[in-house]
Structure formats: structure tokens, C-alpha cells
């Protein structure tokens, strides 16, 4: 990830002794919660059958 270097540079201002492990342990709870919330949103989207956009269905019929 190219942004990892930028995140490490910003983190050095806050925690000068921090490194890759500090960054990962800081971002891990955010990543887990983010994944759970987006999975729930996807399940709700599919459950209500909301189309993905104009003429964009969730399931396309097979072409014969």
C-alpha cells in the first residue's frame, strides 16, 4: 500500500518511537469494525433487493 509510508510519517509526529507494529495495532480495530459494518450494509442491500444503479440488478439472468 503506497499510503503506508505516508501514514508512518504522520504517526512519527505523534509517537516518535512507533513503527509498523504500532501502526498495525492502531488500525486493526478500525479495520475490523469497518469490515463488519460494510458486510452488514451489503446484507441489508441484498435483503431489500435494492438495485445497484440504473438498470443494474443484483442478479442477472443467464444468457441462453
JSON list of N, CA and C in Angstrom, two decimals:
[
{"chain": "A", "resi": 1, "resn": "UNK", "atom": "N", "xyz": [0.84, -1.17, 0.00]},
{"chain": "A", "resi": 1, "resn": "UNK", "atom": "CA", "xyz": [0.00, 0.00, 0.00]},
{"chain": "A", "resi": 1, "resn": "UNK", "atom": "C", "xyz": [0.89, 1.24, 0.00]},
{"chain": "A", "resi": 2, "resn": "UNK", "atom": "N", "xyz": [0.78, 2.11, -1.00]},
{"chain": "A", "resi": 2, "resn": "UNK", "atom": "CA", "xyz": [1.65, 3.29, -1.05]},
{"chain": "A", "resi": 2, "resn": "UNK", "atom": "C", "xyz": [1.37, 4.29, 0.07]},
{"chain": "A", "resi": 3, "resn": "UNK", "atom": "N", "xyz": [0.20, 4.25, 0.65]},
{"chain": "A", "resi": 3, "resn": "UNK", "atom": "CA", "xyz": [-0.13, 5.19, 1.72]},
{"chain": "A", "resi": 3, "resn": "UNK", "atom": "C", "xyz": [0.45, 4.77, 3.07]},
{"chain": "A", "resi": 4, "resn": "UNK", "atom": "N", "xyz": [0.98, 3.57, 3.15]},
{"chain": "A", "resi": 4, "resn": "UNK", "atom": "CA", "xyz": [1.56, 3.10, 4.41]},
{"chain": "A", "resi": 4, "resn": "UNK", "atom": "C", "xyz": [2.73, 3.99, 4.82]},
{"chain": "A", "resi": 5, "resn": "UNK", "atom": "N", "xyz": [3.55, 4.41, 3.86]},
{"chain": "A", "resi": 5, "resn": "UNK", "atom": "CA", "xyz": [4.69, 5.27, 4.16]},
{"chain": "A", "resi": 5, "resn": "UNK", "atom": "C", "xyz": [4.22, 6.63, 4.66]},
{"chain": "A", "resi": 6, "resn": "UNK", "atom": "N", "xyz": [3.17, 7.16, 4.05]},
{"chain": "A", "resi": 6, "resn": "UNK", "atom": "CA", "xyz": [2.63, 8.45, 4.48]},
{"chain": "A", "resi": 6, "resn": "UNK", "atom": "C", "xyz": [2.04, 8.33, 5.88]},
{"chain": "A", "resi": 7, "resn": "UNK", "atom": "N", "xyz": [1.32, 7.24, 6.14]},
{"chain": "A", "resi": 7, "resn": "UNK", "atom": "CA", "xyz": [0.75, 7.05, 7.47]},
{"chain": "A", "resi": 7, "resn": "UNK", "atom": "C", "xyz": [1.85, 6.90, 8.52]},
{"chain": "A", "resi": 8, "resn": "UNK", "atom": "N", "xyz": [2.93, 6.20, 8.18]},
{"chain": "A", "resi": 8, "resn": "UNK", "atom": "CA", "xyz": [4.05, 6.07, 9.12]},
{"chain": "A", "resi": 8, "resn": "UNK", "atom": "C", "xyz": [4.69, 7.43, 9.40]},
{"chain": "A", "resi": 9, "resn": "UNK", "atom": "N", "xyz": [4.82, 8.27, 8.38]},
{"chain": "A", "resi": 9, "resn": "UNK", "atom": "CA", "xyz": [5.40, 9.60, 8.56]},
{"chain": "A", "resi": 9, "resn": "UNK", "atom": "C", "xyz": [4.54, 10.45, 9.49]},
{"chain": "A", "resi": 10, "resn": "UNK", "atom": "N", "xyz": [3.22, 10.42, 9.31]},
{"chain": "A", "resi": 10, "resn": "UNK", "atom": "CA", "xyz": [2.33, 11.17, 10.19]},
{"chain": "A", "resi": 10, "resn": "UNK", "atom": "C", "xyz": [2.35, 10.61, 11.60]},
{"chain": "A", "resi": 11, "resn": "UNK", "atom": "N", "xyz": [2.46, 9.29, 11.71]},
{"chain": "A", "resi": 11, "resn": "UNK", "atom": "CA", "xyz": [2.47, 8.67, 13.03]},
{"chain": "A", "resi": 11, "resn": "UNK", "atom": "C", "xyz": [3.73, 9.02, 13.81]},
{"chain": "A", "resi": 12, "resn": "UNK", "atom": "N", "xyz": [4.85, 9.23, 13.10]},
{"chain": "A", "resi": 12, "resn": "UNK", "atom": "CA", "xyz": [6.11, 9.60, 13.76]},
{"chain": "A", "resi": 12, "resn": "UNK", "atom": "C", "xyz": [5.99, 10.94, 14.48]},
{"chain": "A", "resi": 13, "resn": "UNK", "atom": "N", "xyz": [5.09, 11.82, 14.03]},
{"chain": "A", "resi": 13, "resn": "UNK", "atom": "CA", "xyz": [4.88, 13.09, 14.72]},
{"chain": "A", "resi": 13, "resn": "UNK", "atom": "C", "xyz": [4.19, 12.88, 16.06]},
{"chain": "A", "resi": 14, "resn": "UNK", "atom": "N", "xyz": [3.31, 11.88, 16.13]},
{"chain": "A", "resi": 14, "resn": "UNK", "atom": "CA", "xyz": [2.54, 11.63, 17.34]},
{"chain": "A", "resi": 14, "resn": "UNK", "atom": "C", "xyz": [3.30, 10.70, 18.28]},
{"chain": "A", "resi": 15, "resn": "UNK", "atom": "N", "xyz": [3.83, 9.62, 17.74]},
{"chain": "A", "resi": 15, "resn": "UNK", "atom": "CA", "xyz": [4.55, 8.62, 18.54]},
{"chain": "A", "resi": 15, "resn": "UNK", "atom": "C", "xyz": [5.93, 8.40, 17.91]},
{"chain": "A", "resi": 16, "resn": "UNK", "atom": "N", "xyz": [6.95, 9.15, 18.33]},
{"chain": "A", "resi": 16, "resn": "UNK", "atom": "CA", "xyz": [8.26, 9.06, 17.69]},
{"chain": "A", "resi": 16, "resn": "UNK", "atom": "C", "xyz": [8.89, 7.67, 17.74]},
{"chain": "A", "resi": 17, "resn": "UNK", "atom": "N", "xyz": [8.58, 6.87, 18.75]},
{"chain": "A", "resi": 17, "resn": "UNK", "atom": "CA", "xyz": [9.15, 5.53, 18.85]},
{"chain": "A", "resi": 17, "resn": "UNK", "atom": "C", "xyz": [8.31, 4.49, 18.12]},
{"chain": "A", "resi": 18, "resn": "UNK", "atom": "N", "xyz": [7.20, 4.90, 17.56]},
{"chain": "A", "resi": 18, "resn": "UNK", "atom": "CA", "xyz": [6.30, 3.96, 16.89]},
{"chain": "A", "resi": 18, "resn": "UNK", "atom": "C", "xyz": [6.86, 3.50, 15.55]},
{"chain": "A", "resi": 19, "resn": "UNK", "atom": "N", "xyz": [6.44, 2.31, 15.18]},
{"chain": "A", "resi": 19, "resn": "UNK", "atom": "CA", "xyz": [6.86, 1.75, 13.90]},
{"chain": "A", "resi": 19, "resn": "UNK", "atom": "C", "xyz": [5.69, 1.06, 13.23]},
{"chain": "A", "resi": 20, "resn": "UNK", "atom": "N", "xyz": [6.01, 0.05, 12.44]},
{"chain": "A", "resi": 20, "resn": "UNK", "atom": "CA", "xyz": [4.99, -0.68, 11.70]},
{"chain": "A", "resi": 20, "resn": "UNK", "atom": "C", "xyz": [4.03, -1.41, 12.64]},
{"chain": "A", "resi": 21, "resn": "UNK", "atom": "N", "xyz": [4.55, -1.98, 13.71]},
{"chain": "A", "resi": 21, "resn": "UNK", "atom": "CA", "xyz": [3.69, -2.69, 14.67]},
{"chain": "A", "resi": 21, "resn": "UNK", "atom": "C", "xyz": [2.70, -1.76, 15.36]},
{"chain": "A", "resi": 22, "resn": "UNK", "atom": "N", "xyz": [3.15, -0.57, 15.71]},
{"chain": "A", "resi": 22, "resn": "UNK", "atom": "CA", "xyz": [2.25, 0.41, 16.33]},
{"chain": "A", "resi": 22, "resn": "UNK", "atom": "C", "xyz": [1.16, 0.82, 15.36]},
{"chain": "A", "resi": 23, "resn": "UNK", "atom": "N", "xyz": [1.53, 1.01, 14.11]},
{"chain": "A", "resi": 23, "resn": "UNK", "atom": "CA", "xyz": [0.55, 1.40, 13.10]},
{"chain": "A", "resi": 23, "resn": "UNK", "atom": "C", "xyz": [-0.49, 0.30, 12.89]},
{"chain": "A", "resi": 24, "resn": "UNK", "atom": "N", "xyz": [-0.03, -0.94, 12.79]},
{"chain": "A", "resi": 24, "resn": "UNK", "atom": "CA", "xyz": [-0.96, -2.05, 12.58]},
{"chain": "A", "resi": 24, "resn": "UNK", "atom": "C", "xyz": [-1.87, -2.23, 13.79]},
{"chain": "A", "resi": 25, "resn": "UNK", "atom": "N", "xyz": [-1.31, -2.17, 15.00]},
{"chain": "A", "resi": 25, "resn": "UNK", "atom": "CA", "xyz": [-2.15, -2.35, 16.19]},
{"chain": "A", "resi": 25, "resn": "UNK", "atom": "C", "xyz": [-3.12, -1.20, 16.39]},
{"chain": "A", "resi": 26, "resn": "UNK", "atom": "N", "xyz": [-2.79, -0.03, 15.88]},
{"chain": "A", "resi": 26, "resn": "UNK", "atom": "CA", "xyz": [-3.70, 1.11, 15.96]},
{"chain": "A", "resi": 26, "resn": "UNK", "atom": "C", "xyz": [-4.83, 0.98, 14.95]},
{"chain": "A", "resi": 27, "resn": "UNK", "atom": "N", "xyz": [-4.52, 0.51, 13.76]},
{"chain": "A", "resi": 27, "resn": "UNK", "atom": "CA", "xyz": [-5.51, 0.44, 12.68]},
{"chain": "A", "resi": 27, "resn": "UNK", "atom": "C", "xyz": [-6.35, -0.83, 12.70]},
{"chain": "A", "resi": 28, "resn": "UNK", "atom": "N", "xyz": [-5.93, -1.85, 13.43]},
{"chain": "A", "resi": 28, "resn": "UNK", "atom": "CA", "xyz": [-6.64, -3.13, 13.43]},
{"chain": "A", "resi": 28, "resn": "UNK", "atom": "C", "xyz": [-8.09, -3.01, 13.91]},
{"chain": "A", "resi": 29, "resn": "UNK", "atom": "N", "xyz": [-8.38, -2.35, 15.05]},
{"chain": "A", "resi": 29, "resn": "UNK", "atom": "CA", "xyz": [-9.79, -2.23, 15.45]},
{"chain": "A", "resi": 29, "resn": "UNK", "atom": "C", "xyz": [-10.64, -1.49, 14.41]},
{"chain": "A", "resi": 30, "resn": "UNK", "atom": "N", "xyz": [-10.09, -0.44, 13.82]},
{"chain": "A", "resi": 30, "resn": "UNK", "atom": "CA", "xyz": [-10.80, 0.29, 12.78]},
{"chain": "A", "resi": 30, "resn": "UNK", "atom": "C", "xyz": [-11.11, -0.62, 11.60]},
{"chain": "A", "resi": 31, "resn": "UNK", "atom": "N", "xyz": [-10.13, -1.41, 11.18]},
{"chain": "A", "resi": 31, "resn": "UNK", "atom": "CA", "xyz": [-10.32, -2.29, 10.03]},
{"chain": "A", "resi": 31, "resn": "UNK", "atom": "C", "xyz": [-11.37, -3.36, 10.29]},
{"chain": "A", "resi": 32, "resn": "UNK", "atom": "N", "xyz": [-11.37, -3.92, 11.49]},
{"chain": "A", "resi": 32, "resn": "UNK", "atom": "CA", "xyz": [-12.34, -4.96, 11.83]},
{"chain": "A", "resi": 32, "resn": "UNK", "atom": "C", "xyz": [-13.75, -4.38, 11.85]},
{"chain": "A", "resi": 33, "resn": "UNK", "atom": "N", "xyz": [-13.93, -3.24, 12.51]},
{"chain": "A", "resi": 33, "resn": "UNK", "atom": "CA", "xyz": [-15.25, -2.60, 12.58]},
{"chain": "A", "resi": 33, "resn": "UNK", "atom": "C", "xyz": [-15.71, -2.18, 11.19]},
{"chain": "A", "resi": 34, "resn": "UNK", "atom": "N", "xyz": [-14.81, -1.63, 10.39]},
{"chain": "A", "resi": 34, "resn": "UNK", "atom": "CA", "xyz": [-15.12, -1.22, 9.02]},
{"chain": "A", "resi": 34, "resn": "UNK", "atom": "C", "xyz": [-15.62, -2.41, 8.20]},
{"chain": "A", "resi": 35, "resn": "UNK", "atom": "N", "xyz": [-14.94, -3.54, 8.32]},
{"chain": "A", "resi": 35, "resn": "UNK", "atom": "CA", "xyz": [-15.35, -4.75, 7.58]},
{"chain": "A", "resi": 35, "resn": "UNK", "atom": "C", "xyz": [-16.71, -5.26, 8.03]},
{"chain": "A", "resi": 36, "resn": "UNK", "atom": "N", "xyz": [-16.96, -5.25, 9.33]},
{"chain": "A", "resi": 36, "resn": "UNK", "atom": "CA", "xyz": [-18.24, -5.73, 9.85]},
{"chain": "A", "resi": 36, "resn": "UNK", "atom": "C", "xyz": [-19.38, -4.82, 9.38]},
{"chain": "A", "resi": 37, "resn": "UNK", "atom": "N", "xyz": [-19.19, -3.51, 9.48]},
{"chain": "A", "resi": 37, "resn": "UNK", "atom": "CA", "xyz": [-20.24, -2.56, 9.09]},
{"chain": "A", "resi": 37, "resn": "UNK", "atom": "C", "xyz": [-20.54, -2.67, 7.60]},
{"chain": "A", "resi": 38, "resn": "UNK", "atom": "N", "xyz": [-19.53, -2.77, 6.75]},
{"chain": "A", "resi": 38, "resn": "UNK", "atom": "CA", "xyz": [-19.77, -2.88, 5.31]},
{"chain": "A", "resi": 38, "resn": "UNK", "atom": "C", "xyz": [-20.42, -4.21, 4.94]},
{"chain": "A", "resi": 39, "resn": "UNK", "atom": "N", "xyz": [-20.09, -5.27, 5.66]},
{"chain": "A", "resi": 39, "resn": "UNK", "atom": "CA", "xyz": [-20.75, -6.55, 5.42]},
{"chain": "A", "resi": 39, "resn": "UNK", "atom": "C", "xyz": [-22.22, -6.47, 5.78]},
{"chain": "A", "resi": 40, "resn": "UNK", "atom": "N", "xyz": [-22.54, -5.85, 6.90]},
{"chain": "A", "resi": 40, "resn": "UNK", "atom": "CA", "xyz": [-23.94, -5.67, 7.31]},
{"chain": "A", "resi": 40, "resn": "UNK", "atom": "C", "xyz": [-24.68, -4.82, 6.29]},
{"chain": "A", "resi": 41, "resn": "UNK", "atom": "N", "xyz": [-24.05, -3.74, 5.82]},
{"chain": "A", "resi": 41, "resn": "UNK", "atom": "CA", "xyz": [-24.69, -2.90, 4.81]},
{"chain": "A", "resi": 41, "resn": "UNK", "atom": "C", "xyz": [-24.96, -3.67, 3.53]},
{"chain": "A", "resi": 42, "resn": "UNK", "atom": "N", "xyz": [-24.02, -4.51, 3.11]},
{"chain": "A", "resi": 42, "resn": "UNK", "atom": "CA", "xyz": [-24.22, -5.32, 1.91]},
{"chain": "A", "resi": 42, "resn": "UNK", "atom": "C", "xyz": [-25.35, -6.30, 2.09]},
{"chain": "A", "resi": 43, "resn": "UNK", "atom": "N", "xyz": [-25.44, -6.94, 3.26]},
{"chain": "A", "resi": 43, "resn": "UNK", "atom": "CA", "xyz": [-26.52, -7.89, 3.52]},
{"chain": "A", "resi": 43, "resn": "UNK", "atom": "C", "xyz": [-27.88, -7.20, 3.52]},
{"chain": "A", "resi": 44, "resn": "UNK", "atom": "N", "xyz": [-27.96, -6.02, 4.11]},
{"chain": "A", "resi": 44, "resn": "UNK", "atom": "CA", "xyz": [-29.21, -5.26, 4.11]},
{"chain": "A", "resi": 44, "resn": "UNK", "atom": "C", "xyz": [-29.58, -4.86, 2.67]},
{"chain": "A", "resi": 45, "resn": "UNK", "atom": "N", "xyz": [-28.59, -4.44, 1.90]},
{"chain": "A", "resi": 45, "resn": "UNK", "atom": "CA", "xyz": [-28.81, -4.06, 0.50]},
{"chain": "A", "resi": 45, "resn": "UNK", "atom": "C", "xyz": [-29.40, -5.22, -0.29]},
{"chain": "A", "resi": 46, "resn": "UNK", "atom": "N", "xyz": [-28.82, -6.40, -0.13]},
{"chain": "A", "resi": 46, "resn": "UNK", "atom": "CA", "xyz": [-29.30, -7.58, -0.85]},
{"chain": "A", "resi": 46, "resn": "UNK", "atom": "C", "xyz": [-30.66, -8.01, -0.31]},
{"chain": "A", "resi": 47, "resn": "UNK", "atom": "N", "xyz": [-30.85, -7.93, 1.00]},
{"chain": "A", "resi": 47, "resn": "UNK", "atom": "CA", "xyz": [-32.11, -8.36, 1.62]},
{"chain": "A", "resi": 47, "resn": "UNK", "atom": "C", "xyz": [-33.29, -7.54, 1.10]},
{"chain": "A", "resi": 48, "resn": "UNK", "atom": "N", "xyz": [-33.10, -6.23, 0.96]},
{"chain": "A", "resi": 48, "resn": "UNK", "atom": "CA", "xyz": [-34.17, -5.37, 0.46]},
{"chain": "A", "resi": 48, "resn": "UNK", "atom": "C", "xyz": [-34.27, -5.40, -1.06]},
{"chain": "A", "resi": 49, "resn": "UNK", "atom": "N", "xyz": [-33.32, -6.00, -1.74]},
{"chain": "A", "resi": 49, "resn": "UNK", "atom": "CA", "xyz": [-33.36, -6.11, -3.20]},
{"chain": "A", "resi": 49, "resn": "UNK", "atom": "C", "xyz": [-33.18, -4.78, -3.91]},
{"chain": "A", "resi": 50, "resn": "UNK", "atom": "N", "xyz": [-32.43, -3.90, -3.32]},
{"chain": "A", "resi": 50, "resn": "UNK", "atom": "CA", "xyz": [-32.20, -2.59, -3.93]},
{"chain": "A", "resi": 50, "resn": "UNK", "atom": "C", "xyz": [-31.28, -2.76, -5.14]},
{"chain": "A", "resi": 51, "resn": "UNK", "atom": "N", "xyz": [-31.63, -2.20, -6.29]},
{"chain": "A", "resi": 51, "resn": "UNK", "atom": "CA", "xyz": [-30.75, -2.34, -7.45]},
{"chain": "A", "resi": 51, "resn": "UNK", "atom": "C", "xyz": [-29.44, -1.58, -7.24]},
{"chain": "A", "resi": 52, "resn": "UNK", "atom": "N", "xyz": [-28.42, -2.00, -7.95]},
{"chain": "A", "resi": 52, "resn": "UNK", "atom": "CA", "xyz": [-27.11, -1.38, -7.81]},
{"chain": "A", "resi": 52, "resn": "UNK", "atom": "C", "xyz": [-27.02, -0.03, -8.50]},
{"chain": "A", "resi": 53, "resn": "UNK", "atom": "N", "xyz": [-27.94, 0.25, -9.36]},
{"chain": "A", "resi": 53, "resn": "UNK", "atom": "CA", "xyz": [-27.96, 1.52, -10.08]},
{"chain": "A", "resi": 53, "resn": "UNK", "atom": "C", "xyz": [-29.00, 1.45, -11.18]},
{"chain": "A", "resi": 54, "resn": "UNK", "atom": "N", "xyz": [-29.03, 2.43, -12.07]},
{"chain": "A", "resi": 54, "resn": "UNK", "atom": "CA", "xyz": [-29.98, 2.36, -13.18]},
{"chain": "A", "resi": 54, "resn": "UNK", "atom": "C", "xyz": [-29.70, 1.13, -14.04]},
{"chain": "A", "resi": 55, "resn": "UNK", "atom": "N", "xyz": [-30.67, 0.28, -14.15]},
{"chain": "A", "resi": 55, "resn": "UNK", "atom": "CA", "xyz": [-30.56, -0.97, -14.92]},
{"chain": "A", "resi": 55, "resn": "UNK", "atom": "C", "xyz": [-29.47, -1.89, -14.39]},
{"chain": "A", "resi": 56, "resn": "UNK", "atom": "N", "xyz": [-29.14, -1.77, -13.12]},
{"chain": "A", "resi": 56, "resn": "UNK", "atom": "CA", "xyz": [-28.14, -2.65, -12.53]},
{"chain": "A", "resi": 56, "resn": "UNK", "atom": "C", "xyz": [-28.79, -3.53, -11.48]},
{"chain": "A", "resi": 57, "resn": "UNK", "atom": "N", "xyz": [-29.04, -4.77, -11.82]},
{"chain": "A", "resi": 57, "resn": "UNK", "atom": "CA", "xyz": [-29.72, -5.69, -10.92]},
{"chain": "A", "resi": 57, "resn": "UNK", "atom": "C", "xyz": [-28.70, -6.41, -10.05]},
{"chain": "A", "resi": 58, "resn": "UNK", "atom": "N", "xyz": [-29.17, -6.98, -8.95]},
{"chain": "A", "resi": 58, "resn": "UNK", "atom": "CA", "xyz": [-28.29, -7.75, -8.08]},
{"chain": "A", "resi": 58, "resn": "UNK", "atom": "C", "xyz": [-27.91, -9.07, -8.71]},
{"chain": "A", "resi": 59, "resn": "UNK", "atom": "N", "xyz": [-28.85, -9.69, -9.41]},
{"chain": "A", "resi": 59, "resn": "UNK", "atom": "CA", "xyz": [-28.61, -10.98, -10.06]},
{"chain": "A", "resi": 59, "resn": "UNK", "atom": "C", "xyz": [-29.05, -10.86, -11.51]},
{"chain": "A", "resi": 60, "resn": "UNK", "atom": "N", "xyz": [-28.18, -11.23, -12.42]},
{"chain": "A", "resi": 60, "resn": "UNK", "atom": "CA", "xyz": [-28.51, -11.20, -13.84]},
{"chain": "A", "resi": 60, "resn": "UNK", "atom": "C", "xyz": [-28.93, -12.58, -14.29]},
{"chain": "A", "resi": 61, "resn": "UNK", "atom": "N", "xyz": [-30.00, -12.68, -15.10]},
{"chain": "A", "resi": 61, "resn": "UNK", "atom": "CA", "xyz": [-30.41, -14.00, -15.60]},
{"chain": "A", "resi": 61, "resn": "UNK", "atom": "C", "xyz": [-29.37, -14.53, -16.59]},
{"chain": "A", "resi": 62, "resn": "UNK", "atom": "N", "xyz": [-29.19, -15.86, -16.62]},
{"chain": "A", "resi": 62, "resn": "UNK", "atom": "CA", "xyz": [-28.21, -16.42, -17.56]},
{"chain": "A", "resi": 62, "resn": "UNK", "atom": "C", "xyz": [-28.66, -16.23, -19.01]},
{"chain": "A", "resi": 63, "resn": "UNK", "atom": "N", "xyz": [-27.70, -16.04, -19.88]},
{"chain": "A", "resi": 63, "resn": "UNK", "atom": "CA", "xyz": [-27.98, -15.86, -21.30]},
{"chain": "A", "resi": 63, "resn": "UNK", "atom": "C", "xyz": [-28.09, -17.23, -21.94]},
{"chain": "A", "resi": 64, "resn": "UNK", "atom": "N", "xyz": [-29.19, -17.47, -22.68]},
{"chain": "A", "resi": 64, "resn": "UNK", "atom": "CA", "xyz": [-29.38, -18.77, -23.34]},
{"chain": "A", "resi": 64, "resn": "UNK", "atom": "C", "xyz": [-28.84, -18.74, -24.74]}
]
